[in-house]
Amino acid sequence: METQKNKKEMFYPHVSVDCVLLGTNEDKLCVLLVERQVAGSDEKHYKLPGSLIYESEDLDTAAYRVLNEATGLKRVALKQFRSFGSPARTKNKEDVQWLENASKMKISRIVTVAYLALCKIGKKTTMDEKSDTLIWAPVNELPHLPFDHKEIIEAARQEIRDWVDREPGIVFDYLPPKFTAYQLRRIFEIVYDKEVDVRNFRKKMSTMEYIVQTDETETGVNHRAARYFRFDRIKYNKLHSNFNKI
Amino acid sequence: METQKNKKEMFYPHVSVDCVLLGTNEDKLCVLLVERQVAGSDEKHYKLPGSLIYESEDLDTAAYRVLNEATGLKRVALKQFRSFGSPARTKNKEDVQWLENASKMKISRIVTVAYLALCKIGKKTTMDEKSDTLIWAPVNELPHLPFDHKEIIEAARQEIRDWVDREPGIVFDYLPPKFTAYQLRRIFEIVYDKEVDVRNFRKKMSTMEYIVQTDETETGVNHRAARYFRFDRIKYNKLHSNFNKI
DNA sequence: CCAAAAGTGTTGCGTATACACCCATGG
DNA sequence: CCATGGGTGTATACGCAACACTTTTGG
């Protein structure tokens, strides 16, 4: 079956990974975009962080490299969710030209493997030298993007919900070690894009043994101080190991 | 980010699609395998149906081509579920040599996009000229397979459950137009690999408006004849369209 | 009449939803 | 004392799981 019939000439697609790094900005779901230089244009142009894969690099490894280059983060849960390989991806000459300049390679076709993560928005400040080339764009107000990056982001947006359903633990990659019930609830509201009842949410929290109350509370707020919670990863892993599902 | 640092030489991975076509054989979940010729061996060697992608072909199109070449089927729901791209995939020299012979190409690395379908097992008989080169192997008793095909099949087995949960309609691709409650139940039992209570299952069936009773019953069985049901795809699509989920 | 599979209801449990008021704090 | 958000309980609805006997048919 691997025989290539109708072979006209040697055909070598390129393979890349693209990362959809999602975060929230107060009240909107946002995606991290990186600036790209477009010859002969003063406007800022953006794209998803991504890279062609290296020769001896696994797909997951490439994705973590891209994540780290873009954000400085290393230990965030990153999930492969779909590959995009339409020949039409390279139909825009401008996109292809930019990519050929950047990669110093002749590009005819590129298949990309897309990855997804929930990612702390504030961390970009730890990457000072890069921070002016990164933006968090609300997924509903995306700038012009090359290739099919909008489609990839849209797919990621669907995917994140299923992922949080199956692995609620990933949202704690996103939160600080101590967090309030409000912060946690907002993540769910933003990811699912719908309101969550406060009381029902707290009830659910109290059934999740891996969310534990601390004695600490907020300080310096001009209303009743909220209690801090923390995430117990040990308990979480015990409850969510595949071992229990079989 | 697409800049390839540490570039030693031009690096061109190949891209293929592989299809995991699942079916049931009375009581076991099975996967369709195709024979491959291995030089200097009389034994039969098998692999997943797959192909390098053609130059102007979308990934989905390539997957449907492979499906059709292997089974003659065209209208089965086929779902991309994961890509596999470890450099270690080509660590077995024998596999690579076979692939280079078959494709007439020098292969250093191959990234494959894996697809999944539930597929009628009997249809191979419509492909008489090929039927002796195809087998349905129980997923628990796989022969030796090249590359990481066992890993791909294992991943497909996990995936099929989630897919049936989200899109129960795919199981009707697999059944004849008229089917009994028993046949439908067996599919779920085999896919989920656990027993399903008969009464609870019928209750659930009766809540699914797209499963409609017919007046026909089995004939020629030496026990009480079972009633036939049919699948109403129109009703199903109305109930399962994304439109209703938003 | 017997073997073999078809068909049929009820109950309990746990989880999701809807909903409104008092509490603590800083200014 | 007031504005702001924190924190709490109850009642209802729904889906899921457990469970055993009668019916129909061919041989």
PDB file of C-alpha atoms in Angstrom, chain B residues 65-239:
ATOM      1  CA  ARG B  65      -8.126   6.161  -0.891  1.00  0.00           C
ATOM      2  CA  VAL B  66      -6.432   3.641   1.387  1.00  0.00           C
ATOM      3  CA  LEU B  67      -9.781   2.566   2.821  1.00  0.00           C
ATOM      4  CA  ASN B  68     -11.184   2.071  -0.643  1.00  0.00           C
ATOM      5  CA  GLU B  69      -8.140   0.202  -1.919  1.00  0.00           C
ATOM      6  CA  ALA B  70      -8.251  -2.133   1.055  1.00  0.00           C
ATOM      7  CA  THR B  71     -11.978  -2.782   1.328  1.00  0.00           C
ATOM      8  CA  GLY B  72     -13.818  -1.355  -1.661  1.00  0.00           C
ATOM      9  CA  LEU B  73     -15.803   0.807   0.743  1.00  0.00           C
ATOM     10  CA  LYS B  74     -16.277   4.520   0.170  1.00  0.00           C
ATOM     11  CA  ARG B  75     -18.850   5.942   2.492  1.00  0.00           C
ATOM     12  CA  VAL B  76     -17.676   4.798   5.864  1.00  0.00           C
ATOM     13  CA  ALA B  77     -16.998   7.454   8.506  1.00  0.00           C
ATOM     14  CA  LEU B  78     -13.237   7.713   8.863  1.00  0.00           C
ATOM     15  CA  LYS B  79     -11.688   9.768  11.606  1.00  0.00           C
ATOM     16  CA  GLN B  80      -8.184  11.052  11.996  1.00  0.00           C
ATOM     17  CA  PHE B  81      -7.126  10.320  15.559  1.00  0.00           C
ATOM     18  CA  ARG B  82      -3.400  10.762  16.030  1.00  0.00           C
ATOM     19  CA  SER B  83      -0.081  11.169  14.275  1.00  0.00           C
ATOM     20  CA  PHE B  84       2.967   9.072  14.994  1.00  0.00           C
ATOM     21  CA  GLY B  85       6.372  10.470  14.169  1.00  0.00           C
ATOM     22  CA  SER B  86       9.033   9.081  16.433  1.00  0.00           C
ATOM     23  CA  PRO B  87      12.401   8.708  14.706  1.00  0.00           C
ATOM     24  CA  ALA B  88      12.436   5.249  16.283  1.00  0.00           C
ATOM     25  CA  ARG B  89       9.642   4.187  13.952  1.00  0.00           C
ATOM     26  CA  THR B  90      12.279   3.419  11.325  1.00  0.00           C
ATOM     27  CA  LYS B  91      14.760   1.783  13.623  1.00  0.00           C
ATOM     28  CA  ASN B  92      13.980  -1.700  12.313  1.00  0.00           C
ATOM     29  CA  LYS B  93      16.109  -2.084   9.162  1.00  0.00           C
ATOM     30  CA  GLU B  94      13.949  -4.846   7.771  1.00  0.00           C
ATOM     31  CA  ASP B  95      10.842  -2.661   7.867  1.00  0.00           C
ATOM     32  CA  VAL B  96      12.648   0.198   6.169  1.00  0.00           C
ATOM     33  CA  GLN B  97      14.088  -2.016   3.489  1.00  0.00           C
ATOM     34  CA  TRP B  98      10.705  -3.455   2.702  1.00  0.00           C
ATOM     35  CA  LEU B  99       9.220   0.032   2.488  1.00  0.00           C
ATOM     36  CA  GLU B 100      12.002   1.314   0.241  1.00  0.00           C
ATOM     37  CA  ASN B 101      11.465  -1.612  -2.110  1.00  0.00           C
ATOM     38  CA  ALA B 102       7.732  -1.028  -2.183  1.00  0.00           C
ATOM     39  CA  SER B 103       7.913   2.729  -2.624  1.00  0.00           C
ATOM     40  CA  LYS B 104      11.066   2.954  -4.728  1.00  0.00           C
ATOM     41  CA  MET B 105      12.184   5.787  -2.480  1.00  0.00           C
ATOM     42  CA  LYS B 106      14.948   6.294   0.004  1.00  0.00           C
ATOM     43  CA  ILE B 107      13.282   6.500   3.396  1.00  0.00           C
ATOM     44  CA  SER B 108      14.954   8.003   6.435  1.00  0.00           C
ATOM     45  CA  ARG B 109      12.002   8.952   8.492  1.00  0.00           C
ATOM     46  CA  ILE B 110       8.264   8.655   8.160  1.00  0.00           C
ATOM     47  CA  VAL B 111       5.512  10.486   9.983  1.00  0.00           C
ATOM     48  CA  THR B 112       2.171   8.752   9.762  1.00  0.00           C
ATOM     49  CA  VAL B 113      -1.290  10.134  10.335  1.00  0.00           C
ATOM     50  CA  ALA B 114      -3.538   7.434  11.728  1.00  0.00           C
ATOM     51  CA  TYR B 115      -7.232   7.062  10.890  1.00  0.00           C
ATOM     52  CA  LEU B 116      -9.939   4.967  12.416  1.00  0.00           C
ATOM     53  CA  ALA B 117     -13.183   3.426  11.147  1.00  0.00           C
ATOM     54  CA  LEU B 118     -15.776   0.904  12.196  1.00  0.00           C
ATOM     55  CA  CYS B 119     -16.174  -1.210   9.153  1.00  0.00           C
ATOM     56  CA  LYS B 120     -18.350  -4.156   8.030  1.00  0.00           C
ATOM     57  CA  ILE B 121     -16.324  -7.276   8.218  1.00  0.00           C
ATOM     58  CA  GLY B 122     -18.174  -9.138   5.492  1.00  0.00           C
ATOM     59  CA  LYS B 123     -17.333  -6.648   2.784  1.00  0.00           C
ATOM     60  CA  LYS B 124     -14.011  -8.199   2.008  1.00  0.00           C
ATOM     61  CA  THR B 125     -15.904 -10.786   0.015  1.00  0.00           C
ATOM     62  CA  THR B 126     -16.806  -8.083  -2.467  1.00  0.00           C
ATOM     63  CA  MET B 127     -13.119  -7.679  -3.145  1.00  0.00           C
ATOM     64  CA  ASP B 128     -12.543 -11.217  -4.309  1.00  0.00           C
ATOM     65  CA  GLU B 129      -9.304 -10.639  -6.094  1.00  0.00           C
ATOM     66  CA  LYS B 130      -7.806  -9.198  -2.954  1.00  0.00           C
ATOM     67  CA  SER B 131      -9.514 -11.225  -0.309  1.00  0.00           C
ATOM     68  CA  ASP B 132      -6.683 -13.671   0.126  1.00  0.00           C
ATOM     69  CA  THR B 133      -4.303 -10.867   0.994  1.00  0.00           C
ATOM     70  CA  LEU B 134      -6.492  -9.471   3.761  1.00  0.00           C
ATOM     71  CA  ILE B 135      -7.142 -10.788   7.229  1.00  0.00           C
ATOM     72  CA  TRP B 136      -9.193  -9.649  10.179  1.00  0.00           C
ATOM     73  CA  ALA B 137      -7.020 -10.194  13.207  1.00  0.00           C
ATOM     74  CA  PRO B 138      -8.423 -10.021  16.755  1.00  0.00           C
ATOM     75  CA  VAL B 139      -6.779  -7.031  18.434  1.00  0.00           C
ATOM     76  CA  ASN B 140      -5.737  -9.278  21.296  1.00  0.00           C
ATOM     77  CA  GLU B 141      -3.992 -11.776  19.029  1.00  0.00           C
ATOM     78  CA  LEU B 142      -2.036  -9.680  16.587  1.00  0.00           C
ATOM     79  CA  PRO B 143       0.691 -11.197  14.441  1.00  0.00           C
ATOM     80  CA  HIS B 144       4.069  -9.533  14.160  1.00  0.00           C
ATOM     81  CA  LEU B 145       3.607  -6.080  12.632  1.00  0.00           C
ATOM     82  CA  PRO B 146       6.107  -3.608  11.225  1.00  0.00           C
ATOM     83  CA  PHE B 147       6.948  -0.148  12.544  1.00  0.00           C
ATOM     84  CA  ASP B 148       4.789   0.848  15.499  1.00  0.00           C
ATOM     85  CA  HIS B 149       1.598  -0.595  14.057  1.00  0.00           C
ATOM     86  CA  LYS B 150       0.785  -2.395  17.295  1.00  0.00           C
ATOM     87  CA  GLU B 151       0.985   0.847  19.177  1.00  0.00           C
ATOM     88  CA  ILE B 152      -1.253   2.516  16.605  1.00  0.00           C
ATOM     89  CA  ILE B 153      -3.846  -0.235  16.957  1.00  0.00           C
ATOM     90  CA  GLU B 154      -3.738   0.038  20.733  1.00  0.00           C
ATOM     91  CA  ALA B 155      -4.332   3.785  20.498  1.00  0.00           C
ATOM     92  CA  ALA B 156      -7.213   3.195  18.085  1.00  0.00           C
ATOM     93  CA  ARG B 157      -8.808   0.822  20.529  1.00  0.00           C
ATOM     94  CA  GLN B 158      -8.892   3.524  23.182  1.00  0.00           C
ATOM     95  CA  GLU B 159     -10.111   6.062  20.686  1.00  0.00           C
ATOM     96  CA  ILE B 160     -13.009   4.083  19.281  1.00  0.00           C
ATOM     97  CA  ARG B 161     -14.828   4.236  22.619  1.00  0.00           C
ATOM     98  CA  ASP B 162     -14.695   7.990  22.865  1.00  0.00           C
ATOM     99  CA  TRP B 163     -15.769   8.256  19.282  1.00  0.00           C
ATOM    100  CA  VAL B 164     -18.791   5.993  19.723  1.00  0.00           C
ATOM    101  CA  ASP B 165     -19.707   7.981  22.849  1.00  0.00           C
ATOM    102  CA  ARG B 166     -19.725  11.222  20.914  1.00  0.00           C
ATOM    103  CA  GLU B 167     -21.082   9.914  17.636  1.00  0.00           C
ATOM    104  CA  PRO B 168     -23.095   6.765  18.255  1.00  0.00           C
ATOM    105  CA  GLY B 169     -24.291   6.988  14.666  1.00  0.00           C
ATOM    106  CA  ILE B 170     -21.089   5.474  13.350  1.00  0.00           C
ATOM    107  CA  VAL B 171     -22.066   2.028  14.537  1.00  0.00           C
ATOM    108  CA  PHE B 172     -24.789   1.952  11.906  1.00  0.00           C
ATOM    109  CA  ASP B 173     -22.197   2.135   9.155  1.00  0.00           C
ATOM    110  CA  TYR B 174     -21.291  -1.209  10.463  1.00  0.00           C
ATOM    111  CA  LEU B 175     -24.715  -2.846  10.678  1.00  0.00           C
ATOM    112  CA  PRO B 176     -27.039  -3.979   7.880  1.00  0.00           C
ATOM    113  CA  PRO B 177     -30.046  -1.714   7.173  1.00  0.00           C
ATOM    114  CA  LYS B 178     -32.262  -3.962   9.318  1.00  0.00           C
ATOM    115  CA  PHE B 179     -30.724  -5.167  12.526  1.00  0.00           C
ATOM    116  CA  THR B 180     -31.830  -6.719  15.786  1.00  0.00           C
ATOM    117  CA  ALA B 181     -31.379  -5.285  19.253  1.00  0.00           C
ATOM    118  CA  TYR B 182     -28.970  -8.103  19.908  1.00  0.00           C
ATOM    119  CA  GLN B 183     -26.699  -7.145  17.019  1.00  0.00           C
ATOM    120  CA  LEU B 184     -26.593  -3.546  18.142  1.00  0.00           C
ATOM    121  CA  ARG B 185     -25.921  -4.476  21.714  1.00  0.00           C
ATOM    122  CA  ARG B 186     -23.091  -6.794  20.740  1.00  0.00           C
ATOM    123  CA  ILE B 187     -21.307  -3.954  18.976  1.00  0.00           C
ATOM    124  CA  PHE B 188     -21.343  -1.889  22.133  1.00  0.00           C
ATOM    125  CA  GLU B 189     -20.251  -4.836  24.218  1.00  0.00           C
ATOM    126  CA  ILE B 190     -17.329  -5.563  21.937  1.00  0.00           C
ATOM    127  CA  VAL B 191     -16.282  -1.947  21.499  1.00  0.00           C
ATOM    128  CA  TYR B 192     -16.383  -1.229  25.231  1.00  0.00           C
ATOM    129  CA  ASP B 193     -15.240  -4.740  26.113  1.00  0.00           C
ATOM    130  CA  LYS B 194     -17.830  -5.217  28.809  1.00  0.00           C
ATOM    131  CA  GLU B 195     -21.260  -6.701  29.237  1.00  0.00           C
ATOM    132  CA  VAL B 196     -24.299  -4.534  28.714  1.00  0.00           C
ATOM    133  CA  ASP B 197     -27.526  -5.247  30.578  1.00  0.00           C
ATOM    134  CA  VAL B 198     -30.223  -6.336  28.139  1.00  0.00           C
ATOM    135  CA  ARG B 199     -33.121  -4.414  29.691  1.00  0.00           C
ATOM    136  CA  ASN B 200     -31.194  -1.253  30.293  1.00  0.00           C
ATOM    137  CA  PHE B 201     -29.962  -1.375  26.743  1.00  0.00           C
ATOM    138  CA  ARG B 202     -33.456  -1.665  25.294  1.00  0.00           C
ATOM    139  CA  LYS B 203     -34.609   1.172  27.488  1.00  0.00           C
ATOM    140  CA  LYS B 204     -31.831   3.312  26.127  1.00  0.00           C
ATOM    141  CA  MET B 205     -32.643   2.253  22.586  1.00  0.00           C
ATOM    142  CA  SER B 206     -36.220   3.346  23.053  1.00  0.00           C
ATOM    143  CA  THR B 207     -35.091   6.826  24.037  1.00  0.00           C
ATOM    144  CA  MET B 208     -33.062   7.121  20.844  1.00  0.00           C
ATOM    145  CA  GLU B 209     -35.620   8.359  18.390  1.00  0.00           C
ATOM    146  CA  TYR B 210     -33.392   7.606  15.466  1.00  0.00           C
ATOM    147  CA  ILE B 211     -33.609   3.877  16.142  1.00  0.00           C
ATOM    148  CA  VAL B 212     -37.002   2.888  14.788  1.00  0.00           C
ATOM    149  CA  GLN B 213     -38.827  -0.424  15.050  1.00  0.00           C
ATOM    150  CA  THR B 214     -39.955  -2.090  11.871  1.00  0.00           C
ATOM    151  CA  ASP B 215     -42.750  -4.618  11.466  1.00  0.00           C
ATOM    152  CA  GLU B 216     -40.359  -7.265  10.280  1.00  0.00           C
ATOM    153  CA  THR B 217     -38.899 -10.034  12.367  1.00  0.00           C
ATOM    154  CA  GLU B 218     -36.223 -12.650  11.940  1.00  0.00           C
ATOM    155  CA  THR B 219     -37.193 -15.846  10.136  1.00  0.00           C
ATOM    156  CA  GLY B 220     -35.815 -19.341  10.293  1.00  0.00           C
ATOM    157  CA  VAL B 221     -34.416 -19.158  13.793  1.00  0.00           C
ATOM    158  CA  ASN B 222     -35.202 -21.911  16.230  1.00  0.00           C
ATOM    159  CA  HIS B 223     -36.327 -19.599  18.957  1.00  0.00           C
ATOM    160  CA  ARG B 224     -38.580 -16.602  19.279  1.00  0.00           C
ATOM    161  CA  ALA B 225     -37.957 -14.312  16.340  1.00  0.00           C
ATOM    162  CA  ALA B 226     -36.349 -10.965  17.055  1.00  0.00           C
ATOM    163  CA  ARG B 227     -37.783  -7.737  15.760  1.00  0.00           C
ATOM    164  CA  TYR B 228     -35.797  -5.724  13.246  1.00  0.00           C
ATOM    165  CA  PHE B 229     -34.919  -2.077  13.750  1.00  0.00           C
ATOM    166  CA  ARG B 230     -33.590   0.490  11.324  1.00  0.00           C
ATOM    167  CA  PHE B 231     -31.491   3.612  11.634  1.00  0.00           C
ATOM    168  CA  ASP B 232     -33.107   6.928  10.704  1.00  0.00           C
ATOM    169  CA  ARG B 233     -30.172   9.023   9.615  1.00  0.00           C
ATOM    170  CA  ILE B 234     -32.272  12.141   9.081  1.00  0.00           C
ATOM    171  CA  LYS B 235     -33.474  12.148  12.676  1.00  0.00           C
ATOM    172  CA  TYR B 236     -29.994  11.311  13.866  1.00  0.00           C
ATOM    173  CA  ASN B 237     -28.415  14.214  12.059  1.00  0.00           C
ATOM    174  CA  LYS B 238     -31.009  16.588  13.442  1.00  0.00           C
ATOM    175  CA  LEU B 239     -30.305  15.457  16.983  1.00  0.00           C
TER     176      LEU B 239
END
